[in-house]
Short mmCIF file of C-alpha atoms and ligand atoms in Angstrom, two decimals:
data_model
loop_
_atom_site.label_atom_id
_atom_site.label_comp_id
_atom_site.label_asym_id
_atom_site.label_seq_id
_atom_site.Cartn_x
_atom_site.Cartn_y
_atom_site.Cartn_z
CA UNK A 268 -9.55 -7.40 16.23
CA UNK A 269 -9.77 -10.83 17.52
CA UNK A 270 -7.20 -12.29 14.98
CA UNK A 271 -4.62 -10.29 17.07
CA UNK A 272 -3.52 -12.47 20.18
CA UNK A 273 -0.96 -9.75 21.96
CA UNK A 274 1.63 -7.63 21.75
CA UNK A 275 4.92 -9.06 22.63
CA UNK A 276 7.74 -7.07 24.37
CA UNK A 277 10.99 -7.67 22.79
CA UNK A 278 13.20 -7.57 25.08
CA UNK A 279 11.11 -9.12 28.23
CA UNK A 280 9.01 -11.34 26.38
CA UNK A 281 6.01 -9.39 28.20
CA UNK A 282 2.60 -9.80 26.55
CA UNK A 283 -0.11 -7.16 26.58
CA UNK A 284 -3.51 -7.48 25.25
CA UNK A 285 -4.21 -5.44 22.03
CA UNK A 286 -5.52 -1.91 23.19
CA UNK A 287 -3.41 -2.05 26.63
CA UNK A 288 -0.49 -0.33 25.23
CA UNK A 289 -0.34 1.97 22.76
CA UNK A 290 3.56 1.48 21.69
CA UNK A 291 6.62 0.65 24.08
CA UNK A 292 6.81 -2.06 27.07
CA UNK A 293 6.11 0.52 29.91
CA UNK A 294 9.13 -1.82 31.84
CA UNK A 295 11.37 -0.94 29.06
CA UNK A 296 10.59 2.34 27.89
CA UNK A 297 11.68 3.83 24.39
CA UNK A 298 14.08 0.62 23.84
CA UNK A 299 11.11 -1.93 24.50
CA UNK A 300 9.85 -2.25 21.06
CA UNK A 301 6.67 -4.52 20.59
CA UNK A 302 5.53 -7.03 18.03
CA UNK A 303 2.07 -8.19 17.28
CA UNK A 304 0.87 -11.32 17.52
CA UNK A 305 -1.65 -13.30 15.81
CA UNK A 306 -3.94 -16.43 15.63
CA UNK A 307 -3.24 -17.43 12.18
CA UNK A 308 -5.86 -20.07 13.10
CA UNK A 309 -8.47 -17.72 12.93
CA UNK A 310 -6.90 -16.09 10.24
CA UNK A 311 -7.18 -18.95 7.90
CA UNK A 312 -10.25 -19.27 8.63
CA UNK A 313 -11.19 -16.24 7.45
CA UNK A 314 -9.11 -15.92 4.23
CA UNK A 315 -6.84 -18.03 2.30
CA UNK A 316 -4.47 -17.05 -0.57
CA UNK A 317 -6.62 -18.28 -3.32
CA UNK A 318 -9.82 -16.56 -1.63
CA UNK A 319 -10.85 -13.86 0.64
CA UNK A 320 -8.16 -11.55 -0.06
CA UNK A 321 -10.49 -9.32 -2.30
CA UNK A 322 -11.22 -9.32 -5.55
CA UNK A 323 -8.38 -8.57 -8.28
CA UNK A 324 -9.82 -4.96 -8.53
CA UNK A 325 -8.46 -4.41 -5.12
CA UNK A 326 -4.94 -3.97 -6.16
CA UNK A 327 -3.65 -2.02 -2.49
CA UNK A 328 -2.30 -3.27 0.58
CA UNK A 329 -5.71 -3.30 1.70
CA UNK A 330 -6.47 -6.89 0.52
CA UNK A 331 -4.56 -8.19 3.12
CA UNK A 332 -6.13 -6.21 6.06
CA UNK A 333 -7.06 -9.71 7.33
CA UNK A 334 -3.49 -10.41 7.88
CA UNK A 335 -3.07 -6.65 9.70
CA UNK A 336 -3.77 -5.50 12.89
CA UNK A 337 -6.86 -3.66 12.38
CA UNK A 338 -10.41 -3.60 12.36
CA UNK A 339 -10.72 -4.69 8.80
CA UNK A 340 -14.09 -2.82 8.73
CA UNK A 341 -12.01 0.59 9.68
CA UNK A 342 -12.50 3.16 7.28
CA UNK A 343 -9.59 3.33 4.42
CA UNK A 344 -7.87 6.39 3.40
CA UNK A 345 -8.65 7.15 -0.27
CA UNK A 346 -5.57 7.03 -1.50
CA UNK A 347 -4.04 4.65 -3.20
CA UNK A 348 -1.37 2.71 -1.40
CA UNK A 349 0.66 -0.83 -2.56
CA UNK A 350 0.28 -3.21 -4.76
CA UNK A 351 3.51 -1.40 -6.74
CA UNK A 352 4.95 -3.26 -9.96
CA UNK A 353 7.25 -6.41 -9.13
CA UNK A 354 9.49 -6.05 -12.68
CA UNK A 355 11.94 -8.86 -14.10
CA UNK A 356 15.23 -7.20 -14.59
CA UNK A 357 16.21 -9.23 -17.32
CA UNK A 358 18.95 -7.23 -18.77
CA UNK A 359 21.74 -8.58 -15.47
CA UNK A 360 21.49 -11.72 -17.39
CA UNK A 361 24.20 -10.48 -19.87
CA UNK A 362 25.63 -7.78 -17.42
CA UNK A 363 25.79 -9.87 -14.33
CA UNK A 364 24.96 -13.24 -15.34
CA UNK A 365 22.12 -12.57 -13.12
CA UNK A 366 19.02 -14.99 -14.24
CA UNK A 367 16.14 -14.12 -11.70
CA UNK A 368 16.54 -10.95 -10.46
CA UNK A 369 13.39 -8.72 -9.71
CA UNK A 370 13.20 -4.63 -8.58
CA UNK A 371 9.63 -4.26 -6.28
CA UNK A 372 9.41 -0.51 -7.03
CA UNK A 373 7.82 1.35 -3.92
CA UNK A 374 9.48 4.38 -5.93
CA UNK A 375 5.54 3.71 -7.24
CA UNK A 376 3.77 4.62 -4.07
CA UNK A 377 1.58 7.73 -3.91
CA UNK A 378 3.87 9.88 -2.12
CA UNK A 379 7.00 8.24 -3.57
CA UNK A 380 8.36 6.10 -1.30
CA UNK A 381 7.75 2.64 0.80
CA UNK A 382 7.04 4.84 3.74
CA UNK A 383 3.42 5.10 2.06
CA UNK A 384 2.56 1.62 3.64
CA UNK A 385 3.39 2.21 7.56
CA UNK A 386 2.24 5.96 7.52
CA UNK A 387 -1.63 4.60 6.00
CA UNK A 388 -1.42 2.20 8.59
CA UNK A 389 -0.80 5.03 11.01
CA UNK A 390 -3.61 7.04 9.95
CA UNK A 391 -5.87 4.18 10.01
CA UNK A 392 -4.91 2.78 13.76
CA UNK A 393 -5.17 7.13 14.63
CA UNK A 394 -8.44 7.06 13.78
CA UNK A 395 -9.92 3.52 15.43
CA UNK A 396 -8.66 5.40 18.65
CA UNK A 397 -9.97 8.96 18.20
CA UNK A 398 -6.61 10.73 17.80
CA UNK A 399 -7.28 13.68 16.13
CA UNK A 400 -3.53 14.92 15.79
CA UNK A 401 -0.83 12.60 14.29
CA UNK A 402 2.61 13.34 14.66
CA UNK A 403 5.80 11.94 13.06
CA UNK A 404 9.77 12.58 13.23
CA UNK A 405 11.28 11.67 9.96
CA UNK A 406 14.08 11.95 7.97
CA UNK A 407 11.76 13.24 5.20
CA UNK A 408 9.73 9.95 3.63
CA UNK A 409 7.63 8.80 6.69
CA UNK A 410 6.68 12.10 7.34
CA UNK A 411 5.80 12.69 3.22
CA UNK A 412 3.69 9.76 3.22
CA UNK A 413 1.82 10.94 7.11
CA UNK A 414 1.44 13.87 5.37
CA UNK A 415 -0.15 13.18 2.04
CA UNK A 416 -2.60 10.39 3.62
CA UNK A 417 -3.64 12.68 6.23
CA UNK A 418 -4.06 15.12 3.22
CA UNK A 419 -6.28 12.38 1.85
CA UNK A 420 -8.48 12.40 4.78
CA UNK A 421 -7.89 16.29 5.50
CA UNK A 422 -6.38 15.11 8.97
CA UNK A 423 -3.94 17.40 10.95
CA UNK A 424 -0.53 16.39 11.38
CA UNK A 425 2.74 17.71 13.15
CA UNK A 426 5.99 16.25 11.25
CA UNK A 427 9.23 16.88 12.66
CA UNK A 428 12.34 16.80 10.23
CA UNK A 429 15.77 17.65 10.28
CA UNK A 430 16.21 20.92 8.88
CA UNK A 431 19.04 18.80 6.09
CA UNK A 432 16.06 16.98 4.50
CA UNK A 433 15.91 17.16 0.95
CA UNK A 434 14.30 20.12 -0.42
CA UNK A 435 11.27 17.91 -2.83
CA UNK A 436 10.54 16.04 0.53
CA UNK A 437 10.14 19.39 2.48
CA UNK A 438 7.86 20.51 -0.57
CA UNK A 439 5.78 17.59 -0.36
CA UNK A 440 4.97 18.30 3.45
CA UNK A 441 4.08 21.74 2.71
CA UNK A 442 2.17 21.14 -0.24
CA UNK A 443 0.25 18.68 1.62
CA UNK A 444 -0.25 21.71 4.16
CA UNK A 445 1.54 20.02 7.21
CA UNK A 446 2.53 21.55 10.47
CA UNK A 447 6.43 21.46 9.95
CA UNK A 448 8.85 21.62 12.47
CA UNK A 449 12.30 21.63 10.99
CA UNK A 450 14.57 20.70 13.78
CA UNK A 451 17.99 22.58 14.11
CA UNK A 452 19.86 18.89 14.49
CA UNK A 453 19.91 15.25 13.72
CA UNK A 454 17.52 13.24 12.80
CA UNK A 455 18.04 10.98 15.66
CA UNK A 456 17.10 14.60 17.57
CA UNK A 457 14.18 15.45 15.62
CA UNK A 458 13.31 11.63 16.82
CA UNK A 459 13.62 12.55 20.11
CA UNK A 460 11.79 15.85 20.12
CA UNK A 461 8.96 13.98 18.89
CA UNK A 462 8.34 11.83 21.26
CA UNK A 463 8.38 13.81 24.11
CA UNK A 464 6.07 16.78 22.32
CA UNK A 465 3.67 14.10 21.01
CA UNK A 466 3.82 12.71 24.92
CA UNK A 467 2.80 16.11 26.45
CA UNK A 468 -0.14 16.86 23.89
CA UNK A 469 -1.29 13.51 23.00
CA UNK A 470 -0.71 13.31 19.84
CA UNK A 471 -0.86 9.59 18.34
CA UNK A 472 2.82 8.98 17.07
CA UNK A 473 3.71 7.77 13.86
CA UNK A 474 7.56 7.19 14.46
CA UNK A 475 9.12 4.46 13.33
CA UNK A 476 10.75 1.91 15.91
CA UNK A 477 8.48 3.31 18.86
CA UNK A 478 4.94 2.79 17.03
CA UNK A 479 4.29 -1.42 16.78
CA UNK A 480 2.55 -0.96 13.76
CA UNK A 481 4.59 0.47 11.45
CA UNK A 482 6.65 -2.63 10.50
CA UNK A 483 3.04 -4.19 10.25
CA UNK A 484 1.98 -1.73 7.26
CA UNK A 485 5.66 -2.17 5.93
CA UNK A 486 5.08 -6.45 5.91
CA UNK A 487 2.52 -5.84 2.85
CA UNK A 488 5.65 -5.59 0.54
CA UNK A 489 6.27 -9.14 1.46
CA UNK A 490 2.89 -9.98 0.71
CA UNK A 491 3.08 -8.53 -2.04
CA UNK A 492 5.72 -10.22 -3.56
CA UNK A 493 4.87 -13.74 -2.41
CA UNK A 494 1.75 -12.61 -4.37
CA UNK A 495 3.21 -11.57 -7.42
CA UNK A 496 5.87 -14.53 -7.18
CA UNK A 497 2.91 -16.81 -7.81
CA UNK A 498 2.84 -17.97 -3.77
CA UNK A 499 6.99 -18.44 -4.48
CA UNK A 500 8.96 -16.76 -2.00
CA UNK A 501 12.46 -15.99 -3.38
CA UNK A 502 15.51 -17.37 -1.84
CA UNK A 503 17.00 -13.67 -1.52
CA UNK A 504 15.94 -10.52 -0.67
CA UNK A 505 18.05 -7.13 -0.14
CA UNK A 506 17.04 -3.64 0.89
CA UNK A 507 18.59 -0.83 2.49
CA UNK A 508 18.47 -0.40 5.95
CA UNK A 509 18.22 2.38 8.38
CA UNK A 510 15.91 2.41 11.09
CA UNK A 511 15.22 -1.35 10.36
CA UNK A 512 11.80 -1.23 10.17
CA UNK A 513 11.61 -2.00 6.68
CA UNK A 514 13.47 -5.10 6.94
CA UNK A 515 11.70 -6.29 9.93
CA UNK A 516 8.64 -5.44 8.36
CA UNK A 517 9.36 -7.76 5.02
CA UNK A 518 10.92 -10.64 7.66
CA UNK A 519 7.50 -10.46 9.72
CA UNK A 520 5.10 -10.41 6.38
CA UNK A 521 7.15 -13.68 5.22
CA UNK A 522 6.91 -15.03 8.67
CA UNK A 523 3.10 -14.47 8.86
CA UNK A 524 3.05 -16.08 5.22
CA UNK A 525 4.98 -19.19 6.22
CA UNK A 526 2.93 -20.04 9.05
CA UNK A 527 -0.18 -19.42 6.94
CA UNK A 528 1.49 -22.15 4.85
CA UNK A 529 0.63 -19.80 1.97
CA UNK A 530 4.89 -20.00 1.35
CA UNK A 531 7.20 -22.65 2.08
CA UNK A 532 10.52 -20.92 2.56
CA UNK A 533 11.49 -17.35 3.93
CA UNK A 534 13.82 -15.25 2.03
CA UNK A 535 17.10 -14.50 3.10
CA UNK A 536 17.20 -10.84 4.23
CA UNK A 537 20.35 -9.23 3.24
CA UNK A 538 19.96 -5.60 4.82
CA UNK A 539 22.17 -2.81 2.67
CA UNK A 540 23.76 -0.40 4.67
CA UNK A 541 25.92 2.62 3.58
CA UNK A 542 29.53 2.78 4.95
CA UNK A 543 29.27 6.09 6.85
CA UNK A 544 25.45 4.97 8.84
CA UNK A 545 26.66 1.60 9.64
CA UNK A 546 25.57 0.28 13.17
CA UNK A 547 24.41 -3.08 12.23
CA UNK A 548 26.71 -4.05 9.54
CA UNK A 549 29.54 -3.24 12.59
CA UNK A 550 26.84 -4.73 15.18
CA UNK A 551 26.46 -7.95 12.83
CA UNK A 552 30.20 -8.78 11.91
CA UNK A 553 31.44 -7.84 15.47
CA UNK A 554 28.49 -10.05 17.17
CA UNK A 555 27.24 -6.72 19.22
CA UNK A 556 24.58 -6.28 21.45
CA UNK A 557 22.68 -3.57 19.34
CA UNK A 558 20.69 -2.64 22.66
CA UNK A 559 24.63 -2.10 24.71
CA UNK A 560 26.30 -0.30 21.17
CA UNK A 561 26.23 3.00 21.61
CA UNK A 562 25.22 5.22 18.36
CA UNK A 563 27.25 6.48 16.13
CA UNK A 564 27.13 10.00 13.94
CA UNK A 565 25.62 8.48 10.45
CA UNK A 566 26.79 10.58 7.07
CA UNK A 567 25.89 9.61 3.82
CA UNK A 568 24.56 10.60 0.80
CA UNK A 569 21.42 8.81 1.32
CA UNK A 570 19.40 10.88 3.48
CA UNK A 571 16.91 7.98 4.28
CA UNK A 572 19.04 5.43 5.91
CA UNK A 573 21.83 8.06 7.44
CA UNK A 574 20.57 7.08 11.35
CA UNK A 575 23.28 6.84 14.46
CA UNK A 576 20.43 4.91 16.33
CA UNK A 577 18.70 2.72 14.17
CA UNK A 578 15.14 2.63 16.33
CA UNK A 579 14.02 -0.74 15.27
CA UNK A 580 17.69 -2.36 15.51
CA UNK A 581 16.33 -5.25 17.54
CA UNK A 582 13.90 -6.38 14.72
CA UNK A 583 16.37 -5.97 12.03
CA UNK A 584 18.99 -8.09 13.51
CA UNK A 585 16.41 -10.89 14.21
CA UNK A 586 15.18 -10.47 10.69
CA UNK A 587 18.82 -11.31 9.39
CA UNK A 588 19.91 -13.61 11.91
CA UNK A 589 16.44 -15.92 11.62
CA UNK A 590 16.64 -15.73 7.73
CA UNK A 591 20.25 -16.74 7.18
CA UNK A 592 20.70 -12.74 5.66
CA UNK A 593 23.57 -10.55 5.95
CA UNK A 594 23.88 -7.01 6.61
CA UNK A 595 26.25 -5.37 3.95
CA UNK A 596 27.74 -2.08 3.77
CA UNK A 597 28.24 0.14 0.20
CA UNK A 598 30.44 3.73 -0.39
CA UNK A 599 28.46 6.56 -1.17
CA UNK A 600 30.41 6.22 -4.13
CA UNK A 601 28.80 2.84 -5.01
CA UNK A 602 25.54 4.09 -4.14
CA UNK A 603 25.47 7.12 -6.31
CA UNK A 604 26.76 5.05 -8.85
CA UNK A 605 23.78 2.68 -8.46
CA UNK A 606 21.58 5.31 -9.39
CA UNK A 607 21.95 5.53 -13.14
CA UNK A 608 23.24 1.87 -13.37
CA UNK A 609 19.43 1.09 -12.08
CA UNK A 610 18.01 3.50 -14.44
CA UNK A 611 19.73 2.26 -17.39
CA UNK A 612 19.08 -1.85 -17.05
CA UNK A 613 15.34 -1.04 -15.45
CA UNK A 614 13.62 2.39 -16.14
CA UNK A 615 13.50 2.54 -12.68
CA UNK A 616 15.31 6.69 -10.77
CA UNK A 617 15.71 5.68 -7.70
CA UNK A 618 17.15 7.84 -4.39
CA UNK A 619 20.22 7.31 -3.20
CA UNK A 620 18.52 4.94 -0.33
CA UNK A 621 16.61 2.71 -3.01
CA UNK A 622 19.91 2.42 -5.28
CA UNK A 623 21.45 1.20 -2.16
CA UNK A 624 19.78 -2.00 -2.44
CA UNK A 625 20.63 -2.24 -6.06
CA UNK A 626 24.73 -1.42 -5.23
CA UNK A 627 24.14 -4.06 -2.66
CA UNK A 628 23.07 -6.86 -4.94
CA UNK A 629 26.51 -6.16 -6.89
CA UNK A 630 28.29 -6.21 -3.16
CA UNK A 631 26.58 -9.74 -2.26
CA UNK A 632 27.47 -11.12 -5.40
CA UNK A 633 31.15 -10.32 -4.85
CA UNK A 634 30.94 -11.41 -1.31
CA UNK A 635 29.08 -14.96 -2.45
CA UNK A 636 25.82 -14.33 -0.94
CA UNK A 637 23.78 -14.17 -3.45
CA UNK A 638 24.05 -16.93 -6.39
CA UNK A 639 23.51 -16.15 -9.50
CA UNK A 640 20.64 -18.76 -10.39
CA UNK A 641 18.94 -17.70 -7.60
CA UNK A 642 15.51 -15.63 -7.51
CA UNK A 643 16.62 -12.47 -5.91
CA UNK A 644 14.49 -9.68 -5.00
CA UNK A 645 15.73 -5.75 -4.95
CA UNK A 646 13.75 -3.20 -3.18
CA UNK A 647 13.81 0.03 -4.20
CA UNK A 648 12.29 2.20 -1.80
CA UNK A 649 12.08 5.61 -3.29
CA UNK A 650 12.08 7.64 -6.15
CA UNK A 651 14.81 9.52 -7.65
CA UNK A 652 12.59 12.46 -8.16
CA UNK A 653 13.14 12.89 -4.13
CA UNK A 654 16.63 14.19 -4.40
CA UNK A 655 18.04 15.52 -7.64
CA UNK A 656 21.10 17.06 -6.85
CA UNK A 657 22.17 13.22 -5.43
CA UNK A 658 20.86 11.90 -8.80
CA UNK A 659 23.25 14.91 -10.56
CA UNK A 660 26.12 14.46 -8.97
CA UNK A 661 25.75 10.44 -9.78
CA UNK A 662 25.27 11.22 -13.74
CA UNK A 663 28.37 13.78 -13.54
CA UNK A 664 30.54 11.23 -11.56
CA UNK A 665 29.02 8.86 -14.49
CA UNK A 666 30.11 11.27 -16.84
CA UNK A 667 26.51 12.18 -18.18
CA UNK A 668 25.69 15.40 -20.12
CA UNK A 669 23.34 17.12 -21.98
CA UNK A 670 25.22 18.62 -25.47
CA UNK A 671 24.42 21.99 -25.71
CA UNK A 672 22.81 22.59 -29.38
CA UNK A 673 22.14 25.90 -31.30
CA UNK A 674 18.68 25.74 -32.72
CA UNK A 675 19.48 25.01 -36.16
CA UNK A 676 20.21 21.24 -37.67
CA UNK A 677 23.58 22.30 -38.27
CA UNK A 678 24.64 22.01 -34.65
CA UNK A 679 22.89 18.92 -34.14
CA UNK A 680 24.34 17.06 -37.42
CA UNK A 681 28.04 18.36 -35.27
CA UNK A 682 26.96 16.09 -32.61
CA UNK A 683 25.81 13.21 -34.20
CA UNK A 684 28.88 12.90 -36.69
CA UNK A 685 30.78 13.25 -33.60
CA UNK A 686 29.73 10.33 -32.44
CA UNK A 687 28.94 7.71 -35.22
CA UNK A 688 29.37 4.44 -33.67
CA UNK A 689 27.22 2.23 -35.75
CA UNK A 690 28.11 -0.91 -33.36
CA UNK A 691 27.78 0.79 -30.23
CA UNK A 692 24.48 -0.04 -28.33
CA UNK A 693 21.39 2.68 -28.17
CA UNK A 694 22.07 5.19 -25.66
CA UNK A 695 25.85 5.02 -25.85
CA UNK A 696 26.06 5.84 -29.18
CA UNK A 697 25.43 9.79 -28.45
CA UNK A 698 27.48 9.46 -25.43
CA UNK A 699 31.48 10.15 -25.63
CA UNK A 700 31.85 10.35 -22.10
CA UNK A 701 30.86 7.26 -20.79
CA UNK A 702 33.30 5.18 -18.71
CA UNK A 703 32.77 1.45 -19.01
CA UNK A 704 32.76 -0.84 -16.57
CA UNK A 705 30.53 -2.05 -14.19
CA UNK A 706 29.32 1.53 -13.61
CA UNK A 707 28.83 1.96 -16.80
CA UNK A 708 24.71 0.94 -17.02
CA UNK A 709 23.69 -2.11 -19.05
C1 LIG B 989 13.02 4.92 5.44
C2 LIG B 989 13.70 4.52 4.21
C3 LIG B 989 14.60 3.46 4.19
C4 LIG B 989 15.00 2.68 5.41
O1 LIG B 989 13.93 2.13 6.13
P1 LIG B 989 14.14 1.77 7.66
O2 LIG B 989 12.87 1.20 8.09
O3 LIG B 989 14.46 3.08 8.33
O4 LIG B 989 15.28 0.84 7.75
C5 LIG B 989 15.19 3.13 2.99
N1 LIG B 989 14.92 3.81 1.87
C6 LIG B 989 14.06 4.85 1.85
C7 LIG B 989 13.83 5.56 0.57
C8 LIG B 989 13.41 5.23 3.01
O5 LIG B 989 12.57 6.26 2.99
ZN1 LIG B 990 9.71 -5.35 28.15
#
């Protein structure tokens, strides 16, 4: 691993040679969070965006293991992670006047969510050290995707998750044939519990905003769509936010492309918050010390960003800060509402957490920080499939049904008479509830 210089201490500035420390700044304990450092000299040496990144078969985060920090001859999990579809969402032209907007769908990982990207990262740094148990807190995604690549490699894990995650992620970890702890409290608790059970058996830990790497497997999405961009970084990116991770993780892979020279300009990050789990939208516009602010108790509808602590806060506020971003907040009301707008102008069911980032594009257009010849990248993060009575409640708030039919033509000829509008456009022409509006889809 000689392309990694250190690990750097953010708050102290301390430096550690790879392999010293496994995750925190011993001098500042569970707050000390530490970033990895590399030669890029050495790096471009090795590979360069035109060559060296594998062939175009090798469509997975993998073809930038270069760029990560790992042993690129470590052995791979078998499953498929990355490389997910960067799509043109040409229909907010009309809608939103919206030329160059694109969804990266991480909905399109193997276990559904971006989580895939850190947790294969986790199972790969696990086993260059010999840990034979990896363990994970979670609020449901990190600990699906620990759990289906360790399924991948039949590799024993311990997730802990609060006992309010979403039934389909719970399914996933026991399909997968995890050890699962579902912890009586908060995820910010489950967090917690981890840490100090993982510290008195050894296990390697997976959680986010304690482990260094994690952010490192999440930077591939910025890879990615540099990549897919044609080496173009947009001038905009938004995603939702909880622990942070994410967004540090996309400001660090446009970082690492930028000094590569493989990209001129990063992105701004504009980090999507929901209104009831919102430390660093508060932490941002108030000009907080997100170490000092004390947490908050998070409620939302999207499970996957509703943190009081956010564990990687210090990462996410640099991301935003250095990038020229924003953090924005949107109403569980807006978010819901995101989920079939999304679905109708893209194809893409998203959970409430990825339609976050899509209700936040609307949010930064109002507020004027997004522009609307700009190329703007949304993230979704997750698949709808993860949480359908969220994505039910959206389509009744949306006024969505299903008309009940008898099984004769009859009852269907009722229905379609009923709503005979030859000038209205596809799907609203069998739809007599629909509201207009911006919620209304495209
Ligand atoms: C984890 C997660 C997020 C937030 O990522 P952080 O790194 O915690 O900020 C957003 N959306 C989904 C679907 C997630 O699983
Ligand atoms: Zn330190």
């Amino acid at each position: 691993m000689k392309h990694v210089t250190h690990l750097e201490c953010l708050i102290c500035g301390r430096k550690y040679p790879p392999g010293e420390v496994d995750y925190v700044c011993p001098r500042h304990g569970n707050q000390g969070i530490l970033e990895v450092a590399y030669d890029y000299e050495r790096i471009r040496h090795r590979v360069n965006r035109s060559g060296g990144l594998g062939s175009n078969m090798d469509r997975s985060m993998w073809r930038y293991k270069h760029l990560m920090p790992m042993d690129p001859d470590s052995p791979l999990p078998p499953l498929q992670v990355g490389w997910t579809p960067l799509q043109p969402l040409t229909s907010l032209q009309d809608r939103m006047g919206l030329r160059n907007v694109f969804l990266k769908d991480d909905g399109r990982q193997p276990t559904a969510s971006f989580k895939d990207r850190a947790s294969a990262l986790a199972v790969v740094k696990a086993g260059e050290l010999g840990a034979e148990i990896i363990a994970t807190a979670s609020s449901g995604n990190a600990a699906a995707a620990l759990s289906g690549i360790c399924a991948s490699l039949q590799r024993a894990n311990l997730i802990f998750v609060p006992q309010s995650a979403p039934q389909a992620k719970i399914t996933q970890l026991l399909v997968y044939g995890s050890t699962v702890l579902l912890v009586e409290g908060s995820y910010d608790q489950a967090f917690d519990l981890c840490l100090q059970a993982a510290a008195e058996y050894g296990w390697y830990n997976r959680s986010t905003g304690f482990n260094p790497y994690m952010s490192e497997g999440k930077k591939t999405a910025a890879y990615e769509i540099c990549e897919q961009l044609n080496w173009q970084a947009p001038d905009a990116v938004l995603v939702s936010v909880g622990d942070g991770c994410i967004i540090g993780g996309l400001h660090k892979g446009f970082r690492d492309l930028k000094a590569l020279g493989w990209i001129q300009q990063i992105p701004r990050l504009i980090g999507v918050q929901a209104s009831g789990s919102d430390f660093l939208v508060q932490a941002w516009e108030n000009n907080e010390d997100v170490l000092a602010k004390p947490p908050l108790v998070a409620r939302t509808v999207a499970d996957s960003i509703s943190v009081g602590l956010p564990r990687d806060r210090i990462k996410a506020m640099a991301a935003v800060r250095q990038s020229g971003g924003a953090f924005i907040r949107v109403s569980d009301e807006r978010i819901l509402q995101a989920i079939p707008d999304l679905a109708r102008c893209s194809g893409v069911f998203a959970e409430p957490a990825g339609a976050a980032a899509f209700a936040g594009l609307g949010k930064a257009l109002e507020l004027g920080l997004v522009g609307k010849k700009e190329r703007i990248v949304v993230v979704n993060t997750g698949n709808g499939l993860k949480d359908i009575p969220s994505a039910m409640r959206a389509v009744e708030a949306a006024g969505g049904k299903a008309h009940r039919v008898e099984a004769g033509i009859e009852s269907v000829r009722r229905v379609v008479s009923r709503n005979d509008a030859k000038d209205a456009k596809a799907n609203d022409r069998f739809d007599d509830s629909r509201s207009g509006g911006v919620g209304s889809g495209c």
